[in-house]
Amino acid sequence: MRSPQSSAEGAQDRLTRRKGSAGAIRAAIVAASVCAAWVPTNNVSASDVAGPKALLELGERLFHDPLLSGSGTLACSSCHPPSLGFADGRTISEIYPGGISGFRNTPSLVSVAGQARFRRDASLPGPLVAAIAAEFASPLTMAMNAGLAAERMRQQEAYRTLFDRAGLGEPDLQAAAEAISAYLQERSRRALAHTEDIIERERTSDGGGLFFGDAGCSSCHSGPRLSDGRIHYLCAKETEAQAAQGRAGCLSGTVQAHLSVAGRIALSAHLASLGVAHSQPPSIDVGAAAFENDEEASFVTPSLIGVAETGPYLHNGSAATLEAVLLGARPGDIHASATAALTEEQAEALVSFLKALTLPQEPLASYSLSDFMLATGEELWPSTGYDDP
Amino acid sequence: MTIPEIEAGTMNGIASRMLAVALFAVFEIPEPRQSAGAQEFSALPRQVAESERDERLVELGRLLFFDPRLSGDTSIACADCHEPSSGWAYPQDLSKGYPMTANWRNSPTVVNSGFLKRLFWDGRASSLEEQARAAMTSPIEGNGHPALMIARLQEIPEYMERIGKLFNSTRLAEADIWRAIAAFERTLVDTDTPFDRFLRGEHDALSPAARRGMKVFSGKANCTSCHNGALLTDEAFHVTSVPDTGQLAASGPLQVTFRFKVLDALGSAMALSEDPGRFLVTRNLADRGAFRTAPLRHTRYTAPYMHNGAFWTLREVVDFYNAPQHATGSELAPIDLTEAEVKDLVAFLECLSGPQITIERPSLPSYRE
């Protein structure tokens, strides 16, 4: 049984009370406590658990459910934990079991509202719900068969209730993607509103002035998401570990990192899924340049919403800190050219501005594996909803 | 014992034809599945195609058969559900499932599967290549994705070297994976059983009990109505109403798998209390609960038996056929064998297996640095 970490005792009290009340089924209790996690300040009653609120609760639960991956070991939140700004804090993202790591840094999902294309190379078109469905199917991320996922959800009484309350009918993966999309967009809207306030406050500060002015950051990091959503040439420096494995040649004169075996495998499969033919397994990640006709194209401008909390940075996680992105950059790097003309003081001010771009405090939902069990039971098997042909 | 070599005499030619003709002569088969006569049996042993004889292809297939990197999370190889030490089957009632999923059927042996035209309990594959692909990419078994398999294998220099020599190519085609595995599987044959030696004229290869059991097999028990031909299977589908093992009622993951399999095959749900078998392939109600007649060689090592692994010994199997369940649709009727006849029949069934086929697990090639 989950409850918000911040008000675990209160939630437990509510649970206990509700358990005693007539007609309250377990799923409703589950739903109510998720709801409590969602809006902790409200005094939640079971009757509230319907409509949009139910959709958000469902989305949050699904986001944390590892049974929605093929091997039952990865949830969306494994790589996008809300506690780390919906990024994972790792240099290179872990991928579906079988490879130790993938080939890119996990992008934060904290500002997906309004995002048109997804992934570092923008290879995944929106809307968000379609992107979520695609990541479920991808063998590199969730490796989840849609039909099997639907039956796993139907096997959980809590889902049968929550999908119904959310107005989504019988559980299936498409409906699950809709609920997850609703959850992420809601979180995203709050983060964007929070950032808007910060920017309003900081716009006239030294750092904010530079960001939107002389430093030229906002020529790419523009709009409410602080991203133009476009693909730009970027040549990130390699990490030390990657450098130890040797350096590739340069992309237009700048050093790129060799990928690990796991990274090469993942990138190769990724490109194959995009229909990109390659005669040799790729050893460096050139992003969108692998499939766009533009040699200069590489990676999409990341949003800076919550950037203070979503490091490490750049597509390969090669910058551990914001200072490293801006000041540790090598010649040829897009950020290096932007900061070259800044004084030390100005650079510090710019970093201070970025560090002010924090995320709003949100209650953290807490789930344990026992929340996601494939139970047996009369009401689950055989289901009365299944017709004899 | 090592892998039997493919020799002309083993699989393609005269010996097998002799075996089939002899079988026909010995067995008075009540109703051949088609009234084609002896010619039907002589056609059974398949010609081994040129590529399948290629030892290099077999060797590649041997490695891939044991390589879990074909599966989604690199945890399951073909050999994990077809264990060499368990008669190239799986020693549980239901085969191993992909992590967090339950498999829903018993794992059939690979031995002699190269002779079969219909693979899987419901016959949904018609070649070993097709079978291997279906199992390795099934979300409840290997959950493998061809693009990822290829991406992995291309990072393994030894494989690419072998592919290069075999196909004169620097690229790995997905079909080559299944070709190689199937070629290896076709080398796993058990044709030198006491029964086969008996048919070739070695009278003492069968004990007196087994010889009596053979008479029961083709006579009173009429096993040959389905278990006929050189492979002792008509490769047709029959409803025998094997008892439920209770697994389905007890396992949430298994219930998930059952519903998934039905929806995947039919596109619509149906109430299930048992495995619909061949029905999922044909959508013909007469096929509901029908399963392919199992070939009987090598069964000494492949317990448990039946599509749901309901029986753990050959004796239990015989007891079941002797007094089958009264169930609608079941093709079986009680036989009323005496205890002596049951024992003789079991003695005969045990003579349908030659020496156990085991091989050393190969050491698998590594990824390049």
Tab-separated table of C-alpha atoms in Angstrom, chain A residues 55-388:
chain	number	residue	atom	x	y	z
A	55	LEU	CA	-6.690	9.930	-14.570
A	56	LEU	CA	-3.705	11.599	-12.910
A	57	GLU	CA	-3.583	9.043	-10.129
A	58	LEU	CA	-3.742	6.248	-12.637
A	59	GLY	CA	-0.998	7.845	-14.698
A	60	GLU	CA	1.235	8.195	-11.676
A	61	ARG	CA	0.750	4.594	-10.692
A	62	LEU	CA	1.405	3.347	-14.226
A	63	PHE	CA	4.513	5.513	-14.403
A	64	HIS	CA	5.903	3.553	-11.452
A	65	ASP	CA	4.788	0.069	-12.519
A	66	PRO	CA	7.659	-2.234	-13.540
A	67	LEU	CA	5.232	-4.839	-14.898
A	68	LEU	CA	4.846	-2.600	-17.913
A	69	SER	CA	8.280	-3.671	-19.127
A	70	GLY	CA	8.863	-7.003	-20.841
A	71	SER	CA	10.954	-8.425	-18.030
A	72	GLY	CA	8.948	-6.765	-15.275
A	73	THR	CA	12.010	-4.954	-14.000
A	74	LEU	CA	11.766	-1.441	-15.414
A	75	ALA	CA	9.158	1.223	-14.830
A	76	CYS	CA	9.091	4.593	-16.589
A	77	SER	CA	10.294	5.952	-13.259
A	78	SER	CA	13.383	3.709	-13.315
A	79	CYS	CA	14.995	6.070	-15.812
A	80	HIS	CA	12.832	9.105	-15.142
A	81	PRO	CA	12.465	9.209	-11.352
A	82	PRO	CA	10.372	12.215	-10.267
A	83	SER	CA	12.789	12.668	-7.361
A	84	LEU	CA	15.565	13.573	-9.824
A	85	GLY	CA	13.535	15.879	-12.002
A	86	PHE	CA	12.350	13.011	-14.215
A	87	ALA	CA	15.931	12.350	-15.318
A	88	ASP	CA	18.111	9.667	-13.733
A	89	GLY	CA	21.306	11.341	-12.527
A	90	ARG	CA	23.422	8.920	-14.550
A	91	THR	CA	25.966	9.833	-17.192
A	92	ILE	CA	24.591	7.335	-19.668
A	93	SER	CA	21.095	5.988	-19.271
A	94	GLU	CA	20.559	2.388	-18.420
A	95	ILE	CA	18.578	0.583	-21.032
A	96	TYR	CA	16.432	-2.487	-21.058
A	97	PRO	CA	18.206	-5.378	-19.320
A	98	GLY	CA	20.779	-7.075	-21.485
A	99	GLY	CA	23.055	-4.122	-21.960
A	100	ILE	CA	24.761	-2.511	-19.001
A	101	SER	CA	24.092	0.923	-20.328
A	102	GLY	CA	22.727	2.637	-23.342
A	103	PHE	CA	24.261	5.289	-25.489
A	104	ARG	CA	22.783	8.572	-24.338
A	105	ASN	CA	22.016	10.559	-21.237
A	106	THR	CA	18.388	10.305	-20.109
A	107	PRO	CA	16.521	13.495	-20.970
A	108	SER	CA	14.306	14.933	-18.262
A	109	LEU	CA	10.570	14.686	-18.840
A	110	VAL	CA	9.840	17.664	-16.639
A	111	SER	CA	8.763	19.931	-19.475
A	112	VAL	CA	7.117	17.576	-21.933
A	113	ALA	CA	4.003	19.763	-22.131
A	114	GLY	CA	4.353	21.515	-25.440
A	115	GLN	CA	7.198	19.324	-26.653
A	116	ALA	CA	6.668	18.319	-30.263
A	117	ARG	CA	9.371	15.691	-30.792
A	118	PHE	CA	11.161	13.426	-28.389
A	119	ARG	CA	14.562	11.831	-27.756
A	120	ARG	CA	17.918	13.598	-27.995
A	121	ASP	CA	17.918	13.291	-31.757
A	122	ALA	CA	14.230	14.248	-32.072
A	123	SER	CA	13.638	10.949	-33.843
A	124	LEU	CA	10.415	10.267	-32.012
A	125	PRO	CA	7.453	12.359	-33.161
A	126	GLY	CA	4.739	13.478	-30.765
A	127	PRO	CA	2.175	13.825	-29.468
A	128	LEU	CA	3.414	12.674	-26.092
A	129	VAL	CA	0.949	9.816	-25.903
A	130	ALA	CA	2.301	8.375	-29.164
A	131	ALA	CA	5.867	8.789	-27.936
A	132	ILE	CA	5.024	6.921	-24.729
A	133	ALA	CA	3.459	4.081	-26.690
A	134	ALA	CA	6.564	3.920	-28.883
A	135	GLU	CA	8.862	3.685	-25.873
A	136	PHE	CA	6.806	0.823	-24.466
A	137	ALA	CA	7.330	-1.061	-27.706
A	138	SER	CA	11.016	-0.229	-28.131
A	139	PRO	CA	13.337	-3.147	-27.348
A	140	LEU	CA	15.847	-0.661	-25.951
A	141	THR	CA	13.540	0.810	-23.342
A	142	MET	CA	10.530	-1.187	-22.169
A	143	ALA	CA	10.414	-4.092	-24.664
A	144	MET	CA	6.767	-4.549	-23.789
A	145	ASN	CA	4.264	-6.319	-25.970
A	146	ALA	CA	1.033	-4.304	-25.925
A	147	GLY	CA	-1.250	-7.317	-25.679
A	148	LEU	CA	0.680	-8.806	-22.788
A	149	ALA	CA	0.747	-5.444	-21.004
A	150	ALA	CA	-3.024	-5.166	-21.293
A	151	GLU	CA	-3.513	-8.569	-19.683
A	152	ARG	CA	-1.047	-7.783	-16.906
A	153	MET	CA	-3.003	-4.662	-16.057
A	154	ARG	CA	-6.328	-6.487	-16.254
A	155	GLN	CA	-4.938	-8.998	-13.801
A	156	GLN	CA	-4.647	-6.239	-11.206
A	157	GLU	CA	-7.887	-5.352	-9.545
A	158	ALA	CA	-6.628	-1.872	-8.736
A	159	TYR	CA	-6.173	-1.113	-12.417
A	160	ARG	CA	-9.576	-2.422	-13.402
A	161	THR	CA	-11.049	0.017	-10.929
A	162	LEU	CA	-8.774	2.942	-11.710
A	163	PHE	CA	-9.146	2.687	-15.488
A	164	ASP	CA	-12.884	2.625	-15.041
A	165	ARG	CA	-12.875	5.637	-12.747
A	166	ALA	CA	-10.620	7.515	-15.125
A	167	GLY	CA	-13.152	6.912	-17.878
A	168	LEU	CA	-10.762	4.775	-19.904
A	169	GLY	CA	-12.733	1.526	-19.838
A	170	GLU	CA	-10.848	-1.757	-19.876
A	171	PRO	CA	-7.114	-1.429	-19.243
A	172	ASP	CA	-4.913	-1.499	-22.299
A	173	LEU	CA	-1.565	-0.001	-23.206
A	174	GLN	CA	-2.946	2.801	-25.341
A	175	ALA	CA	-5.169	3.956	-22.494
A	176	ALA	CA	-2.211	3.578	-20.135
A	177	ALA	CA	-0.166	5.851	-22.374
A	178	GLU	CA	-2.957	8.410	-22.225
A	179	ALA	CA	-2.998	8.332	-18.438
A	180	ILE	CA	0.782	8.592	-18.215
A	181	SER	CA	0.709	11.442	-20.701
A	182	ALA	CA	-1.888	13.256	-18.580
A	183	TYR	CA	0.221	12.758	-15.459
A	184	LEU	CA	3.424	14.017	-17.095
A	185	GLN	CA	1.692	16.981	-18.672
A	186	GLU	CA	0.187	18.007	-15.371
A	187	ARG	CA	3.562	17.817	-13.648
A	188	SER	CA	5.067	19.621	-16.570
A	189	ARG	CA	2.550	22.445	-16.452
A	190	ARG	CA	3.380	23.044	-12.807
A	191	ALA	CA	7.103	23.038	-13.492
A	192	LEU	CA	6.676	25.475	-16.372
A	193	ALA	CA	4.576	27.808	-14.238
A	194	HIS	CA	7.183	27.634	-11.487
A	195	THR	CA	9.964	28.447	-13.943
A	196	GLU	CA	7.987	31.293	-15.431
A	197	ASP	CA	7.904	32.921	-11.992
A	198	ILE	CA	11.631	32.399	-11.546
A	199	ILE	CA	12.422	33.901	-14.917
A	200	GLU	CA	10.169	36.846	-14.210
A	201	ARG	CA	12.173	37.439	-11.055
A	202	GLU	CA	15.619	36.792	-12.541
A	203	ARG	CA	15.276	38.336	-15.960
A	204	THR	CA	16.876	41.541	-14.840
A	205	SER	CA	19.628	39.879	-12.793
A	206	ASP	CA	23.171	39.822	-14.191
A	207	GLY	CA	22.894	36.177	-15.236
A	208	GLY	CA	19.370	36.497	-16.607
A	209	GLY	CA	20.417	39.537	-18.559
A	210	LEU	CA	23.284	37.643	-20.137
A	211	PHE	CA	21.146	34.594	-20.863
A	212	PHE	CA	18.537	36.586	-22.742
A	213	GLY	CA	21.059	39.087	-24.025
A	214	ASP	CA	24.745	39.156	-24.843
A	215	ALA	CA	25.592	35.514	-24.160
A	216	GLY	CA	23.081	34.513	-26.806
A	217	CYS	CA	21.776	31.470	-24.892
A	218	SER	CA	18.205	32.309	-25.784
A	219	SER	CA	18.906	32.036	-29.488
A	220	CYS	CA	18.429	28.285	-28.954
A	221	HIS	CA	17.096	28.091	-25.407
A	222	SER	CA	14.009	30.153	-26.138
A	223	GLY	CA	10.313	30.040	-25.418
A	224	PRO	CA	8.510	28.826	-22.298
A	225	ARG	CA	10.482	25.564	-22.245
A	226	LEU	CA	13.773	27.405	-22.819
A	227	SER	CA	14.184	25.317	-25.922
A	228	ASP	CA	13.494	26.085	-29.559
A	229	GLY	CA	12.800	22.389	-30.111
A	230	ARG	CA	15.216	22.358	-33.012
A	231	ILE	CA	18.235	20.276	-33.844
A	232	HIS	CA	21.572	22.017	-33.623
A	233	TYR	CA	25.116	21.053	-34.167
A	234	LEU	CA	26.700	20.206	-30.850
A	235	CYS	CA	29.955	18.498	-30.228
A	236	ALA	CA	30.137	17.481	-26.625
A	237	LYS	CA	33.418	16.476	-25.109
A	238	GLU	CA	33.872	12.920	-24.033
A	239	THR	CA	33.844	11.822	-20.429
A	240	GLU	CA	37.085	10.661	-18.846
A	241	ALA	CA	35.996	7.048	-18.955
A	242	GLN	CA	35.084	7.379	-22.575
A	243	ALA	CA	38.310	9.188	-23.353
A	244	ALA	CA	40.253	6.331	-21.802
A	245	GLN	CA	38.775	4.056	-24.414
A	246	GLY	CA	40.252	6.180	-27.152
A	247	ARG	CA	39.030	9.050	-29.218
A	248	ALA	CA	37.198	9.028	-32.438
A	249	GLY	CA	37.964	11.501	-35.110
A	250	CYS	CA	36.201	14.773	-34.954
A	251	LEU	CA	32.905	15.929	-36.161
A	252	SER	CA	33.844	19.061	-38.027
A	253	GLY	CA	37.035	19.284	-36.072
A	254	THR	CA	35.739	18.598	-32.605
A	255	VAL	CA	36.403	15.574	-30.478
A	256	GLN	CA	33.653	13.001	-30.070
A	257	ALA	CA	33.583	10.058	-27.753
A	258	HIS	CA	33.762	6.438	-28.745
A	259	LEU	CA	30.847	4.418	-27.532
A	260	SER	CA	31.107	1.345	-25.330
A	261	VAL	CA	30.056	-2.032	-26.730
A	262	ALA	CA	26.650	-1.696	-25.092
A	263	GLY	CA	26.385	1.799	-26.522
A	264	ARG	CA	27.276	0.650	-30.026
A	265	ILE	CA	24.723	-2.142	-29.842
A	266	ALA	CA	22.020	0.185	-28.591
A	267	LEU	CA	22.798	2.861	-31.170
A	268	SER	CA	22.921	0.303	-33.948
A	269	ALA	CA	19.518	-1.092	-32.970
A	270	HIS	CA	18.168	2.433	-32.551
A	271	LEU	CA	19.263	3.404	-36.056
A	272	ALA	CA	17.911	0.152	-37.462
A	273	SER	CA	14.541	0.992	-35.925
A	274	LEU	CA	14.655	4.292	-37.818
A	275	GLY	CA	15.442	2.487	-41.035
A	276	VAL	CA	18.952	3.889	-41.184
A	277	ALA	CA	21.285	1.518	-42.960
A	278	HIS	CA	24.882	1.411	-41.835
A	279	SER	CA	27.580	-0.834	-43.196
A	280	GLN	CA	29.548	-0.900	-39.961
A	281	PRO	CA	28.212	-0.663	-36.437
A	282	PRO	CA	28.466	3.023	-35.512
A	283	SER	CA	31.189	3.818	-32.996
A	284	ILE	CA	30.257	7.436	-32.370
A	285	ASP	CA	26.893	9.020	-31.836
A	286	VAL	CA	26.261	11.801	-34.303
A	287	GLY	CA	22.634	12.175	-33.309
A	288	ALA	CA	20.243	13.309	-35.970
A	289	ALA	CA	23.068	13.647	-38.486
A	290	ALA	CA	22.792	9.879	-38.910
A	291	PHE	CA	19.432	10.235	-40.598
A	292	GLU	CA	19.001	13.897	-41.506
A	293	ASN	CA	20.480	15.148	-44.724
A	294	ASP	CA	22.080	17.923	-42.772
A	295	GLU	CA	25.578	16.967	-41.664
A	296	GLU	CA	25.515	19.696	-39.085
A	297	ALA	CA	22.381	18.411	-37.410
A	298	SER	CA	23.045	16.518	-34.266
A	299	PHE	CA	21.020	17.003	-31.099
A	300	VAL	CA	17.874	18.802	-30.162
A	301	THR	CA	18.118	21.786	-27.830
A	302	PRO	CA	17.220	20.463	-24.385
A	303	SER	CA	14.735	22.312	-22.256
A	304	LEU	CA	16.275	24.064	-19.250
A	305	ILE	CA	13.230	23.689	-17.012
A	306	GLY	CA	14.579	22.355	-13.732
A	307	VAL	CA	18.065	22.239	-15.200
A	308	ALA	CA	19.585	22.826	-11.761
A	309	GLU	CA	18.326	19.378	-10.731
A	310	THR	CA	18.666	17.275	-13.859
A	311	GLY	CA	22.387	16.764	-14.375
A	312	PRO	CA	24.609	15.342	-15.718
A	313	TYR	CA	24.235	17.253	-18.944
A	314	LEU	CA	24.568	16.960	-22.715
A	315	HIS	CA	23.502	14.038	-24.867
A	316	ASN	CA	26.281	11.814	-23.585
A	317	GLY	CA	26.247	13.060	-20.000
A	318	SER	CA	29.777	14.304	-20.410
A	319	ALA	CA	29.219	17.440	-18.335
A	320	ALA	CA	28.629	16.674	-14.680
A	321	THR	CA	27.807	20.241	-13.747
A	322	LEU	CA	26.457	23.373	-15.336
A	323	GLU	CA	29.899	24.930	-14.950
A	324	ALA	CA	31.303	22.071	-16.983
A	325	VAL	CA	28.800	22.666	-19.767
A	326	LEU	CA	29.584	26.348	-20.002
A	327	LEU	CA	33.179	26.694	-18.935
A	328	GLY	CA	34.715	23.292	-19.474
A	329	ALA	CA	33.742	23.184	-23.087
A	330	ARG	CA	36.357	22.663	-25.764
A	331	PRO	CA	36.915	24.752	-28.850
A	332	GLY	CA	34.329	23.909	-31.431
A	333	ASP	CA	31.690	23.169	-28.864
A	334	ILE	CA	28.572	25.234	-29.314
A	335	HIS	CA	28.607	26.318	-25.664
A	336	ALA	CA	32.295	27.188	-25.682
A	337	SER	CA	31.835	29.643	-28.475
A	338	ALA	CA	28.955	31.227	-26.592
A	339	THR	CA	30.918	31.714	-23.380
A	340	ALA	CA	34.325	32.529	-24.820
A	341	ALA	CA	33.766	36.248	-24.625
A	342	LEU	CA	32.449	36.264	-21.059
A	343	THR	CA	34.470	37.455	-18.096
A	344	GLU	CA	34.805	35.122	-15.144
A	345	GLU	CA	32.309	37.234	-13.255
A	346	GLN	CA	29.797	37.112	-16.066
A	347	ALA	CA	30.184	33.372	-16.383
A	348	GLU	CA	29.496	32.957	-12.695
A	349	ALA	CA	26.406	35.117	-12.993
A	350	LEU	CA	25.156	33.006	-15.878
A	351	VAL	CA	25.654	29.813	-13.889
A	352	SER	CA	23.828	31.397	-10.958
A	353	PHE	CA	20.875	32.133	-13.190
A	354	LEU	CA	20.744	28.541	-14.402
A	355	LYS	CA	21.038	27.241	-10.858
A	356	ALA	CA	17.994	29.274	-9.931
A	357	LEU	CA	15.960	27.225	-12.430
A	358	THR	CA	14.787	24.703	-9.874
A	359	LEU	CA	11.710	22.526	-9.823
A	360	PRO	CA	8.650	23.038	-7.647
A	361	GLN	CA	8.446	20.949	-4.520
A	362	GLU	CA	6.142	18.034	-5.267
A	363	PRO	CA	5.100	15.206	-2.979
A	364	LEU	CA	6.785	11.954	-3.912
A	365	ALA	CA	4.682	8.907	-4.440
A	366	SER	CA	6.112	5.809	-2.882
A	367	TYR	CA	5.434	2.399	-4.334
A	368	SER	CA	6.767	-0.998	-3.493
A	369	LEU	CA	6.905	-4.073	-5.687
A	370	SER	CA	4.047	-5.602	-3.732
A	371	ASP	CA	1.792	-2.907	-5.155
A	372	PHE	CA	2.155	-4.515	-8.552
A	373	MET	CA	1.272	-8.159	-8.130
A	374	LEU	CA	-0.394	-10.419	-10.635
A	375	ALA	CA	-2.958	-11.856	-8.285
A	376	THR	CA	-5.339	-14.710	-8.851
A	377	GLY	CA	-8.930	-14.547	-7.873
A	378	GLU	CA	-12.480	-15.398	-8.757
A	379	GLU	CA	-13.177	-11.935	-10.045
A	380	LEU	CA	-10.058	-12.037	-12.220
A	381	TRP	CA	-10.270	-15.544	-13.593
A	382	PRO	CA	-12.139	-16.576	-15.490
A	383	SER	CA	-13.428	-13.155	-16.241
A	384	THR	CA	-17.122	-12.805	-16.784
A	385	GLY	CA	-16.381	-10.226	-19.443
A	386	TYR	CA	-15.000	-12.801	-21.830
A	387	ASP	CA	-17.330	-14.306	-24.352
A	388	ASP	CA	-17.339	-17.754	-25.726
